Tab-separated table of C-alpha atoms in Angstrom:
chain	number	residue	atom	x	y	z
A	1	MET	CA	-106.098	-26.954	75.486
A	2	LEU	CA	-104.393	-28.506	72.281
A	3	ALA	CA	-106.028	-29.773	69.595
A	4	LEU	CA	-104.189	-31.849	68.783
A	5	GLN	CA	-105.017	-34.128	65.526
A	6	PHE	CA	-103.377	-37.533	65.533
A	7	PRO	CA	-103.207	-38.980	62.316
A	8	PRO	CA	-104.314	-42.348	62.436
A	9	LEU	CA	-102.038	-44.800	61.954
A	10	GLY	CA	-103.595	-46.055	58.125
A	11	HIS	CA	-102.837	-42.447	57.354
A	12	ILE	CA	-98.864	-42.445	57.694
A	13	VAL	CA	-98.202	-45.686	56.262
A	14	ASP	CA	-100.895	-45.909	53.283
A	15	TRP	CA	-100.081	-43.975	50.213
A	16	PRO	CA	-102.803	-43.308	46.740
A	17	ASN	CA	-101.381	-44.827	43.657
A	18	PHE	CA	-100.365	-41.791	41.548
A	19	ILE	CA	-100.091	-44.076	38.338
A	20	GLY	CA	-102.877	-46.705	37.890
A	21	GLY	CA	-105.955	-46.507	39.143
A	22	ASN	CA	-106.233	-47.280	43.634
A	23	ASN	CA	-107.005	-51.341	42.696
A	24	ALA	CA	-104.421	-51.212	39.701
A	25	TRP	CA	-102.121	-54.556	40.048
A	26	TYR	CA	-99.410	-52.421	38.454
A	27	GLY	CA	-100.189	-48.938	40.220
A	28	VAL	CA	-97.196	-47.182	41.430
A	29	ASN	CA	-97.341	-45.219	44.880
A	30	LYS	CA	-94.732	-43.716	46.941
A	31	VAL	CA	-93.714	-46.867	48.707
A	32	VAL	CA	-92.846	-48.488	45.235
A	33	LEU	CA	-91.618	-45.971	43.685
A	34	ILE	CA	-88.773	-46.175	47.098
A	35	TYR	CA	-88.633	-49.890	46.357
A	36	LEU	CA	-87.411	-48.894	42.750
A	37	LEU	CA	-84.562	-46.210	43.715
A	38	ALA	CA	-83.399	-48.353	46.724
A	39	MET	CA	-82.994	-51.135	43.611
A	40	LEU	CA	-81.395	-49.008	41.414
A	41	ALA	CA	-79.128	-47.390	44.118
A	42	THR	CA	-78.001	-51.247	45.185
A	43	MET	CA	-77.092	-52.395	41.271
A	44	LEU	CA	-75.524	-48.615	41.563
A	45	ILE	CA	-73.222	-49.886	44.243
A	46	PHE	CA	-72.435	-53.456	42.194
A	47	ILE	CA	-71.728	-51.891	38.847
A	48	VAL	CA	-69.475	-49.141	40.149
A	49	GLY	CA	-68.194	-51.551	42.095
A	50	ASN	CA	-67.407	-54.012	39.559
A	51	GLN	CA	-64.696	-51.600	37.912
A	52	LYS	CA	-61.588	-52.844	38.504
A	53	LYS	CA	-59.384	-49.297	39.152
A	54	LEU	CA	-56.018	-49.890	40.765
A	55	VAL	CA	-56.468	-46.676	42.578
A	56	PRO	CA	-60.262	-46.239	43.130
A	57	THR	CA	-61.770	-42.963	43.676
A	58	GLY	CA	-65.123	-41.531	44.512
A	59	MET	CA	-67.776	-43.872	44.354
A	60	GLN	CA	-65.701	-46.783	43.596
A	61	ASN	CA	-64.036	-45.998	47.504
A	62	VAL	CA	-68.175	-46.040	49.173
A	63	ALA	CA	-68.825	-49.246	46.902
A	64	GLU	CA	-65.022	-51.078	47.448
A	65	SER	CA	-65.718	-50.299	52.015
A	66	ALA	CA	-69.129	-51.429	51.654
A	67	VAL	CA	-67.775	-55.064	50.075
A	68	GLU	CA	-65.320	-54.658	52.491
A	69	PHE	CA	-67.496	-54.099	55.870
A	70	ILE	CA	-69.826	-56.930	55.062
A	71	GLU	CA	-66.734	-59.380	54.312
A	72	ASP	CA	-65.164	-58.910	57.248
A	73	GLY	CA	-67.811	-57.723	59.361
A	74	ILE	CA	-70.441	-60.479	58.535
A	75	ALA	CA	-69.668	-62.808	56.002
A	76	MET	CA	-66.071	-64.119	57.910
A	77	GLU	CA	-67.569	-62.883	61.300
A	78	THR	CA	-70.748	-65.197	61.566
A	79	MET	CA	-69.885	-68.772	58.923
A	80	GLY	CA	-65.887	-67.784	58.548
A	81	LYS	CA	-64.244	-68.932	55.446
A	82	GLU	CA	-66.985	-71.038	53.706
A	83	GLY	CA	-69.710	-67.925	54.216
A	84	LEU	CA	-67.218	-66.231	51.472
A	85	LYS	CA	-69.878	-67.089	48.831
A	86	TYR	CA	-72.870	-65.542	50.486
A	87	THR	CA	-71.092	-62.364	50.289
A	88	PRO	CA	-72.828	-60.420	47.148
A	89	TYR	CA	-76.452	-62.433	48.922
A	90	LEU	CA	-75.902	-60.579	51.756
A	91	LEU	CA	-74.082	-57.363	50.283
A	92	SER	CA	-77.512	-57.093	48.254
A	93	LEU	CA	-79.602	-57.390	51.175
A	94	PHE	CA	-77.782	-55.065	53.182
A	95	LEU	CA	-77.588	-52.108	50.589
A	96	PHE	CA	-81.415	-52.553	49.679
A	97	ILE	CA	-82.651	-52.872	53.126
A	98	PHE	CA	-80.892	-50.325	54.572
A	99	PHE	CA	-81.639	-47.372	50.929
A	100	CYS	CA	-85.173	-48.588	51.651
A	101	ASN	CA	-84.368	-47.458	55.840
A	102	ILE	CA	-83.246	-44.319	54.777
A	103	PHE	CA	-85.817	-42.777	52.712
A	104	GLU	CA	-87.828	-42.238	56.551
A	105	ILE	CA	-85.669	-39.179	56.692
A	106	ILE	CA	-84.875	-38.038	53.303
A	107	PRO	CA	-87.136	-34.484	52.733
A	108	GLY	CA	-89.924	-35.202	50.237
A	109	PHE	CA	-90.140	-39.005	51.060
A	110	GLN	CA	-89.887	-39.131	54.657
A	111	MET	CA	-91.238	-42.754	54.390
A	112	PRO	CA	-89.638	-46.106	55.207
A	113	ALA	CA	-90.138	-48.861	52.724
A	114	THR	CA	-89.523	-51.398	55.270
A	115	ALA	CA	-92.093	-49.918	57.542
A	116	ARG	CA	-94.974	-51.890	55.613
A	117	ILE	CA	-94.746	-55.553	56.730
A	118	ALA	CA	-95.319	-56.684	52.526
A	119	LEU	CA	-90.760	-55.612	51.871
A	120	PRO	CA	-89.312	-57.227	54.911
A	121	MET	CA	-92.079	-60.398	55.153
A	122	PHE	CA	-90.565	-61.729	51.843
A	123	LEU	CA	-86.653	-60.610	52.513
A	124	ALA	CA	-86.875	-62.718	56.101
A	125	LEU	CA	-89.220	-65.246	54.101
A	126	LEU	CA	-86.110	-65.207	50.922
A	127	SER	CA	-83.380	-65.751	53.496
A	128	TYR	CA	-85.224	-68.658	54.988
A	129	VAL	CA	-85.356	-70.357	51.809
A	130	ILE	CA	-81.668	-70.027	51.556
A	131	TYR	CA	-80.809	-71.132	55.117
A	132	HIS	CA	-82.646	-73.936	55.242
A	133	GLY	CA	-81.397	-74.844	51.193
A	134	ALA	CA	-77.984	-74.301	52.388
A	135	GLY	CA	-78.533	-76.467	55.343
A	136	ILE	CA	-80.333	-79.751	53.336
A	137	LYS	CA	-77.054	-78.834	50.441
A	138	ALA	CA	-74.957	-79.309	53.628
A	139	HIS	CA	-76.919	-82.401	55.378
A	140	GLY	CA	-79.275	-84.114	52.796
A	141	PRO	CA	-83.427	-83.681	53.401
A	142	LEU	CA	-83.550	-86.406	56.563
A	143	GLY	CA	-79.851	-85.219	58.337
A	144	TYR	CA	-80.715	-81.545	58.276
A	145	PHE	CA	-84.151	-82.148	59.895
A	146	LYS	CA	-81.942	-84.079	62.426
A	147	HIS	CA	-79.379	-81.364	62.791
A	148	ALA	CA	-81.697	-79.133	63.264
A	149	LEU	CA	-84.559	-80.700	65.569
A	150	VAL	CA	-81.881	-83.000	67.541
A	151	PRO	CA	-79.595	-80.759	70.092
A	152	PRO	CA	-76.961	-82.992	70.998
A	153	GLY	CA	-76.403	-84.438	74.488
A	154	VAL	CA	-80.054	-84.857	74.789
A	155	PRO	CA	-81.412	-88.160	76.502
A	156	ILE	CA	-84.068	-89.810	74.528
A	157	ALA	CA	-86.245	-89.282	76.636
A	158	LEU	CA	-86.141	-85.772	76.631
A	159	LEU	CA	-86.917	-86.013	72.646
A	160	VAL	CA	-90.789	-85.705	73.062
A	161	LEU	CA	-90.354	-82.324	74.679
A	162	VAL	CA	-87.372	-80.984	72.854
A	163	ILE	CA	-88.042	-81.471	68.804
A	164	PRO	CA	-91.382	-80.005	69.351
A	165	ILE	CA	-89.687	-76.689	71.020
A	166	GLU	CA	-87.435	-76.616	68.640
A	167	PHE	CA	-89.260	-77.465	65.577
A	168	ILE	CA	-91.378	-73.998	66.612
A	169	SER	CA	-88.590	-71.792	67.141
A	170	LYS	CA	-86.474	-73.004	64.344
A	171	PHE	CA	-89.016	-72.622	61.840
A	172	LEU	CA	-91.844	-71.150	62.826
A	173	VAL	CA	-91.078	-68.001	64.895
A	174	GLN	CA	-87.237	-67.417	63.904
A	175	PRO	CA	-88.619	-66.002	60.602
A	176	PHE	CA	-91.275	-64.042	62.087
A	177	SER	CA	-88.906	-62.630	64.175
A	178	HIS	CA	-86.835	-61.995	61.611
A	179	THR	CA	-90.046	-60.600	60.129
A	180	VAL	CA	-90.584	-58.253	62.704
A	181	ARG	CA	-87.578	-56.790	64.076
A	182	LEU	CA	-86.699	-54.935	60.895
A	183	PHE	CA	-90.895	-53.690	60.464
A	184	ALA	CA	-91.849	-52.765	64.194
A	185	ASN	CA	-88.411	-50.628	64.663
A	186	LEU	CA	-88.743	-48.455	61.036
A	187	LEU	CA	-92.346	-48.743	61.948
A	188	ALA	CA	-91.481	-47.559	65.793
A	189	GLY	CA	-89.186	-44.662	63.605
A	190	HIS	CA	-91.769	-43.603	61.543
A	191	ILE	CA	-94.456	-43.450	64.192
A	192	LEU	CA	-92.025	-41.352	66.198
A	193	LEU	CA	-90.689	-38.369	63.508
A	194	VAL	CA	-94.740	-37.987	63.059
A	195	THR	CA	-95.831	-37.822	66.808
A	196	PHE	CA	-92.793	-35.055	67.114
A	197	ALA	CA	-93.870	-33.108	63.724
A	198	VAL	CA	-97.747	-32.831	64.619
A	199	LEU	CA	-96.557	-31.448	68.254
A	200	SER	CA	-94.194	-28.972	66.567
A	201	SER	CA	-97.224	-27.400	64.248
A	202	GLY	CA	-99.628	-28.065	66.654
A	203	LEU	CA	-97.644	-25.754	68.876
A	204	TRP	CA	-97.342	-23.058	66.681
A	205	THR	CA	-99.591	-20.538	67.306
A	206	LEU	CA	-99.596	-17.429	69.138
A	207	LYS	CA	-100.671	-18.300	71.967
A	208	TRP	CA	-98.918	-18.315	74.967
A	209	TYR	CA	-97.777	-22.662	75.044
A	210	ALA	CA	-95.937	-21.094	71.819
A	211	VAL	CA	-92.665	-21.087	74.415
A	212	PHE	CA	-92.827	-24.966	74.362
A	213	LEU	CA	-92.501	-24.812	70.346
A	214	PRO	CA	-88.574	-24.973	70.965
A	215	LEU	CA	-88.941	-29.112	72.161
A	216	PRO	CA	-90.569	-30.935	69.838
A	217	VAL	CA	-88.427	-29.149	66.974
A	218	VAL	CA	-85.212	-29.833	68.955
A	219	ALA	CA	-86.381	-33.342	69.234
A	220	VAL	CA	-87.682	-33.934	65.773
A	221	VAL	CA	-83.895	-32.923	64.892
A	222	PHE	CA	-82.296	-35.471	67.541
A	223	PHE	CA	-84.367	-38.088	66.481
A	224	THR	CA	-84.028	-37.677	62.779
A	225	ALA	CA	-80.299	-37.818	63.478
A	226	PHE	CA	-81.262	-41.040	65.866
A	227	GLU	CA	-83.179	-42.401	62.393
A	228	ILE	CA	-80.459	-42.947	59.969
A	229	LEU	CA	-78.442	-44.885	63.125
A	230	VAL	CA	-80.991	-47.054	63.318
A	231	SER	CA	-81.661	-47.374	59.250
A	232	PHE	CA	-77.979	-48.748	59.353
A	233	LEU	CA	-78.085	-50.678	62.318
A	234	GLN	CA	-81.275	-52.591	61.138
A	235	ALA	CA	-80.079	-53.261	57.760
A	236	TYR	CA	-76.870	-54.409	59.502
A	237	VAL	CA	-78.392	-56.815	62.196
A	238	PHE	CA	-80.757	-58.293	59.412
A	239	THR	CA	-78.157	-59.223	57.201
A	240	LEU	CA	-76.016	-60.280	60.194
A	241	LEU	CA	-78.889	-62.352	61.308
A	242	THR	CA	-79.105	-64.123	58.030
A	243	GLY	CA	-75.791	-65.133	57.809
A	244	VAL	CA	-75.794	-66.176	61.503
A	245	TYR	CA	-78.947	-68.429	60.652
A	246	ILE	CA	-77.109	-69.779	57.437
A	247	ASN	CA	-74.163	-70.779	59.499
A	248	ALA	CA	-76.370	-72.560	61.825
A	249	ALA	CA	-77.674	-74.558	59.426
A	250	GLN	CA	-75.186	-75.823	57.631
A	251	SER	CA	-72.620	-75.780	60.426
A	252	HIS	CA	-70.744	-79.272	61.179
A	253	GLU	CA	-70.007	-78.865	64.650
A	254	HIS	CA	-71.680	-81.143	66.812
B	26	MET	CA	-105.327	-57.823	90.132
B	27	SER	CA	-105.223	-58.445	86.729
B	28	THR	CA	-105.255	-56.055	83.860
B	29	LEU	CA	-108.661	-57.111	82.439
B	30	VAL	CA	-110.325	-56.665	85.963
B	31	LEU	CA	-108.313	-53.191	86.207
B	32	ALA	CA	-110.156	-52.176	83.042
B	33	ALA	CA	-113.533	-53.075	84.278
B	34	THR	CA	-113.464	-51.144	87.314
B	35	THR	CA	-111.906	-48.305	86.110
B	36	GLY	CA	-113.523	-48.316	82.743
B	37	LEU	CA	-110.434	-48.247	80.553
B	38	THR	CA	-110.722	-48.248	77.135
B	39	ASN	CA	-109.466	-51.179	74.797
B	40	LYS	CA	-106.676	-48.714	73.438
B	41	GLY	CA	-105.532	-47.996	77.544
B	42	VAL	CA	-104.953	-51.140	78.552
B	43	ALA	CA	-102.953	-52.129	75.247
B	44	ALA	CA	-100.857	-48.939	75.713
B	45	LEU	CA	-100.455	-49.325	79.510
B	46	THR	CA	-99.350	-53.142	79.016
B	47	TYR	CA	-96.626	-51.566	76.035
B	48	GLY	CA	-95.568	-50.377	79.080
B	49	LEU	CA	-95.043	-52.979	81.027
B	50	GLY	CA	-93.891	-55.053	78.514
B	51	ALA	CA	-90.761	-53.260	77.739
B	52	ILE	CA	-89.604	-53.378	80.823
B	53	GLY	CA	-87.993	-56.596	80.571
B	54	PRO	CA	-86.361	-55.672	77.281
B	55	GLY	CA	-85.785	-52.049	78.836
B	56	ILE	CA	-83.354	-54.258	81.550
B	57	GLY	CA	-81.781	-56.615	79.210
B	58	ILE	CA	-80.241	-54.224	76.825
B	59	GLY	CA	-79.074	-52.304	79.771
B	60	TYR	CA	-77.659	-54.876	81.458
B	61	LEU	CA	-76.291	-56.439	78.243
B	62	VAL	CA	-74.738	-53.205	76.996
B	63	GLY	CA	-73.504	-52.848	79.823
B	64	GLN	CA	-70.804	-55.357	80.143
B	65	SER	CA	-70.167	-55.328	77.239
B	66	VAL	CA	-68.811	-52.003	77.245
B	67	GLN	CA	-66.593	-53.689	80.619
B	68	ALA	CA	-66.076	-56.235	78.246
B	69	MET	CA	-64.256	-53.688	75.714
B	70	ALA	CA	-62.714	-51.758	77.904
B	71	ARG	CA	-60.849	-54.471	79.751
B	72	GLN	CA	-59.995	-56.084	76.570
B	73	PRO	CA	-59.505	-53.861	73.277
B	74	GLU	CA	-58.145	-56.262	70.912
B	75	ALA	CA	-61.490	-57.881	71.425
B	76	ALA	CA	-63.672	-55.196	70.524
B	77	GLY	CA	-64.808	-56.259	67.120
B	78	MET	CA	-65.848	-59.401	68.309
B	79	VAL	CA	-67.573	-58.424	71.251
B	80	ARG	CA	-69.189	-55.903	69.279
B	81	THR	CA	-70.533	-58.020	67.223
B	82	THR	CA	-72.176	-60.599	69.864
B	83	MET	CA	-73.353	-57.582	71.560
B	84	PHE	CA	-75.931	-56.443	68.398
B	85	LEU	CA	-77.000	-59.850	67.750
B	86	GLY	CA	-77.809	-60.061	71.612
B	87	ILE	CA	-79.520	-56.873	71.356
B	88	ALA	CA	-81.219	-58.095	68.154
B	89	PHE	CA	-82.694	-61.394	70.099
B	90	VAL	CA	-83.483	-59.049	73.325
B	91	GLU	CA	-85.635	-56.176	71.323
B	92	ALA	CA	-87.531	-58.673	69.396
B	93	LEU	CA	-89.995	-59.149	72.697
B	94	ALA	CA	-90.325	-55.645	73.310
B	95	LEU	CA	-91.243	-54.919	69.094
B	96	ILE	CA	-93.234	-57.835	69.031
B	97	GLY	CA	-95.073	-56.253	72.217
B	98	PHE	CA	-95.145	-53.136	70.236
B	99	VAL	CA	-97.144	-55.069	67.165
B	100	VAL	CA	-99.284	-56.364	69.748
B	101	PHE	CA	-100.147	-52.727	71.274
B	102	PHE	CA	-101.139	-51.725	67.160
B	103	LEU	CA	-103.214	-54.813	66.939
B	104	ALA	CA	-105.188	-54.857	70.361
B	105	GLY	CA	-105.372	-51.154	70.409
B	106	ALA	CA	-106.934	-50.666	67.008
């Protein structure tokens, strides 16, 4: 009875270029615009946070609490004192992902840039290079592979089994799950919002079933609030896991 | 009865099987996250001074458990397309 037309997946995450033709390498579409805006916002926080006013006001408060959150909540929590030198990387990672995510609920954009796999994959690979680099720097090339692949206290006979498993999980599955966690969460949230918006517009009629209209409308409002939480949480989790992986790669405890 | 046999006998489409299987795949992570958060709340209630540490570890655990459900979500789109 309801003639609902759910858009196919491609229609809600693909955007036409509005600068340059559809195949131009310099083409700018909505997602690229979001990257640029998120980058600007991240840089703004860094610039504002660099003013050294003794009594912070306005934006400097926000910047300082963000730095403190990353420093105490992520760098110290996962890596201890030696993790403090990674604070700038973790902070820019967190802010950039958070700003890319939050465009999911900003009217006019309503598209999380992280719902296209390119961005999460790039960030996960960047972190991949950084944490393996940190490990190689701490243990040396051969020492690092021994540290990563041979868990302590395993009998020699079992190593045939353990080393391939550790290799697959550390070098192949870990960046994949790091990517998919961010990507799929934001894509799922985006699809959820689209679904309830389509449902609301489908019920916007004078037929008797319009009495159900409040339900999807309330759901859209509720899930929009929920997506703010998800945007924050996924940026936090991605950064936290980066910290955990760096720590696992460079730690000396055995 | 395996899903493939079920699909063959009931005429389910590829999309239907994908949706059904994702539903089945979400059961495990659902139980996992429920148990994890429940235990963490209990730990935080017993020892409020350790709440910060418990919360960080909880989110870490949630992230690992959730990955299974999310991989299922991606496979759902790959299979259902």
